[in-house]
Amino acid sequence: MDQYVEITRDANVIISFQESRQLLDRIGISGEILHTPGHSDDSISLLLDDGSVFTGDLPPEAYAFDNPVALSSWRLLRERGAIRVYPAHGPSRAMDATRLG
C-alpha cells in the first residue's frame, strides 16, 4: 500500500522567492528557489550555489524556441549562474553557454 500523505492547505508555510535562500539554508541547502514559468505559470526551479539547477517542468530550452516565457526563464537561470541542468524528464546536461534564448 502506498504511504501517500495528502497535502492540505492547513499548516503550510508560504514564503516568497526572496525568502527561499534563508529557508533552504536552515535545512542545509545552499541555493534559491526561482519562479521559472514556461510549461505552466506556477513552475519553479531550485538553483544551487554550485550551479546545479533542478528545473521541474520547465520545457527544454532547445524546444522552447516559440515560447518567449520559457526562454525568459532559461535566461534568468543562466544569469543567476546555472551551469548544469537536472530536468524532471531526461538526463542531466551542461547548460549551453551559447544559447541565449
PDB file of C-alpha atoms in Angstrom:
ATOM      1  CA  MET A   1       0.000   0.000   0.000  1.00  0.00           C
ATOM      2  CA  ASP A   2       1.255   3.489  -0.821  1.00  0.00           C
ATOM      3  CA  GLN A   3       2.302   5.710   2.058  1.00  0.00           C
ATOM      4  CA  TYR A   4       0.966   8.829   0.309  1.00  0.00           C
ATOM      5  CA  VAL A   5       0.072  11.689   2.631  1.00  0.00           C
ATOM      6  CA  GLU A   6      -2.483  14.128   1.291  1.00  0.00           C
ATOM      7  CA  ILE A   7      -1.284  17.725   1.046  1.00  0.00           C
ATOM      8  CA  THR A   8      -3.738  20.156   2.556  1.00  0.00           C
ATOM      9  CA  ARG A   9      -3.797  23.938   2.839  1.00  0.00           C
ATOM     10  CA  ASP A  10      -3.639  23.736   6.632  1.00  0.00           C
ATOM     11  CA  ALA A  11      -0.350  24.306   8.471  1.00  0.00           C
ATOM     12  CA  ASN A  12       1.658  25.141   5.332  1.00  0.00           C
ATOM     13  CA  VAL A  13       4.417  27.718   5.390  1.00  0.00           C
ATOM     14  CA  ILE A  14       4.260  30.104   2.455  1.00  0.00           C
ATOM     15  CA  ILE A  15       7.419  32.000   1.611  1.00  0.00           C
ATOM     16  CA  SER A  16       8.385  34.450  -1.096  1.00  0.00           C
ATOM     17  CA  PHE A  17      11.099  33.641  -3.611  1.00  0.00           C
ATOM     18  CA  GLN A  18      13.268  36.209  -1.826  1.00  0.00           C
ATOM     19  CA  GLU A  19      12.921  34.210   1.408  1.00  0.00           C
ATOM     20  CA  SER A  20      13.835  30.880  -0.209  1.00  0.00           C
ATOM     21  CA  ARG A  21      17.581  31.184   0.343  1.00  0.00           C
ATOM     22  CA  GLN A  22      17.117  31.657   4.103  1.00  0.00           C
ATOM     23  CA  LEU A  23      14.699  28.723   4.354  1.00  0.00           C
ATOM     24  CA  LEU A  24      16.943  26.418   2.335  1.00  0.00           C
ATOM     25  CA  ASP A  25      19.962  27.442   4.409  1.00  0.00           C
ATOM     26  CA  ARG A  26      18.138  26.356   7.581  1.00  0.00           C
ATOM     27  CA  ILE A  27      17.890  22.829   6.165  1.00  0.00           C
ATOM     28  CA  GLY A  28      21.462  22.743   4.869  1.00  0.00           C
ATOM     29  CA  ILE A  29      20.899  23.577   1.206  1.00  0.00           C
ATOM     30  CA  SER A  30      22.893  26.421  -0.384  1.00  0.00           C
ATOM     31  CA  GLY A  31      20.719  27.818  -3.132  1.00  0.00           C
ATOM     32  CA  GLU A  32      17.462  29.517  -4.005  1.00  0.00           C
ATOM     33  CA  ILE A  33      14.055  28.810  -5.480  1.00  0.00           C
ATOM     34  CA  LEU A  34      13.233  30.800  -8.615  1.00  0.00           C
ATOM     35  CA  HIS A  35       9.992  31.392 -10.478  1.00  0.00           C
ATOM     36  CA  THR A  36      10.551  29.803 -13.904  1.00  0.00           C
ATOM     37  CA  PRO A  37       7.293  29.752 -15.832  1.00  0.00           C
ATOM     38  CA  GLY A  38       7.232  28.118 -19.221  1.00  0.00           C
ATOM     39  CA  HIS A  39       5.193  24.932 -19.222  1.00  0.00           C
ATOM     40  CA  SER A  40       2.880  26.433 -16.611  1.00  0.00           C
ATOM     41  CA  ASP A  41       2.680  29.788 -14.850  1.00  0.00           C
ATOM     42  CA  ASP A  42       3.476  28.349 -11.427  1.00  0.00           C
ATOM     43  CA  SER A  43       6.677  26.500 -12.354  1.00  0.00           C
ATOM     44  CA  ILE A  44       9.702  26.810 -10.084  1.00  0.00           C
ATOM     45  CA  SER A  45      13.320  25.708 -10.238  1.00  0.00           C
ATOM     46  CA  LEU A  46      15.829  25.008  -7.488  1.00  0.00           C
ATOM     47  CA  LEU A  47      19.179  26.625  -8.272  1.00  0.00           C
ATOM     48  CA  LEU A  48      22.051  25.512  -6.047  1.00  0.00           C
ATOM     49  CA  ASP A  49      25.081  27.694  -5.427  1.00  0.00           C
ATOM     50  CA  ASP A  50      27.295  25.172  -7.270  1.00  0.00           C
ATOM     51  CA  GLY A  51      25.375  25.940 -10.497  1.00  0.00           C
ATOM     52  CA  SER A  52      23.168  22.834 -10.482  1.00  0.00           C
ATOM     53  CA  VAL A  53      19.565  23.619 -11.359  1.00  0.00           C
ATOM     54  CA  PHE A  54      16.568  21.326 -10.938  1.00  0.00           C
ATOM     55  CA  THR A  55      14.051  22.630 -13.462  1.00  0.00           C
ATOM     56  CA  GLY A  56      10.892  20.660 -12.763  1.00  0.00           C
ATOM     57  CA  ASP A  57       8.516  21.063 -15.677  1.00  0.00           C
ATOM     58  CA  LEU A  58      10.303  23.911 -17.490  1.00  0.00           C
ATOM     59  CA  PRO A  59      10.403  22.810 -21.144  1.00  0.00           C
ATOM     60  CA  PRO A  60      13.876  22.074 -22.509  1.00  0.00           C
ATOM     61  CA  GLU A  61      15.461  25.219 -23.898  1.00  0.00           C
ATOM     62  CA  ALA A  62      16.077  23.571 -27.278  1.00  0.00           C
ATOM     63  CA  TYR A  63      12.316  23.028 -27.675  1.00  0.00           C
ATOM     64  CA  ALA A  64      11.230  26.420 -26.310  1.00  0.00           C
ATOM     65  CA  PHE A  65      12.124  28.434 -29.421  1.00  0.00           C
ATOM     66  CA  ASP A  66       8.493  29.556 -29.819  1.00  0.00           C
ATOM     67  CA  ASN A  67       7.816  30.065 -26.092  1.00  0.00           C
ATOM     68  CA  PRO A  68       9.101  33.504 -25.002  1.00  0.00           C
ATOM     69  CA  VAL A  69       8.069  32.888 -21.376  1.00  0.00           C
ATOM     70  CA  ALA A  70      10.150  29.708 -21.160  1.00  0.00           C
ATOM     71  CA  LEU A  71      13.070  31.384 -22.931  1.00  0.00           C
ATOM     72  CA  SER A  72      12.934  34.177 -20.369  1.00  0.00           C
ATOM     73  CA  SER A  73      13.101  31.583 -17.580  1.00  0.00           C
ATOM     74  CA  TRP A  74      16.154  29.976 -19.189  1.00  0.00           C
ATOM     75  CA  ARG A  75      17.768  33.403 -19.500  1.00  0.00           C
ATOM     76  CA  LEU A  76      17.142  34.036 -15.779  1.00  0.00           C
ATOM     77  CA  LEU A  77      18.706  30.698 -14.821  1.00  0.00           C
ATOM     78  CA  ARG A  78      21.770  31.428 -16.940  1.00  0.00           C
ATOM     79  CA  GLU A  79      22.106  34.936 -15.460  1.00  0.00           C
ATOM     80  CA  ARG A  80      21.874  33.506 -11.927  1.00  0.00           C
ATOM     81  CA  GLY A  81      24.707  31.052 -12.553  1.00  0.00           C
ATOM     82  CA  ALA A  82      23.127  27.792 -13.719  1.00  0.00           C
ATOM     83  CA  ILE A  83      25.697  25.522 -15.354  1.00  0.00           C
ATOM     84  CA  ARG A  84      24.199  22.019 -15.098  1.00  0.00           C
ATOM     85  CA  VAL A  85      20.521  21.152 -15.644  1.00  0.00           C
ATOM     86  CA  TYR A  86      18.677  18.325 -13.916  1.00  0.00           C
ATOM     87  CA  PRO A  87      15.293  18.228 -15.680  1.00  0.00           C
ATOM     88  CA  ALA A  88      12.211  16.391 -14.496  1.00  0.00           C
ATOM     89  CA  HIS A  89      12.445  14.185 -17.595  1.00  0.00           C
ATOM     90  CA  GLY A  90      15.638  13.091 -19.290  1.00  0.00           C
ATOM     91  CA  PRO A  91      19.315  13.042 -18.407  1.00  0.00           C
ATOM     92  CA  SER A  92      21.233  15.865 -16.775  1.00  0.00           C
ATOM     93  CA  ARG A  93      23.249  18.074 -19.100  1.00  0.00           C
ATOM     94  CA  ALA A  94      25.524  21.095 -19.121  1.00  0.00           C
ATOM     95  CA  MET A  95      23.943  24.464 -19.884  1.00  0.00           C
ATOM     96  CA  ASP A  96      24.773  25.580 -23.403  1.00  0.00           C
ATOM     97  CA  ALA A  97      26.583  28.872 -22.816  1.00  0.00           C
ATOM     98  CA  THR A  98      25.946  29.974 -26.413  1.00  0.00           C
ATOM     99  CA  ARG A  99      22.181  29.606 -26.240  1.00  0.00           C
ATOM    100  CA  LEU A 100      20.706  32.939 -25.198  1.00  0.00           C
ATOM    101  CA  GLY A 101      17.032  32.372 -25.953  1.00  0.00           C
TER     102      GLY A 101
END
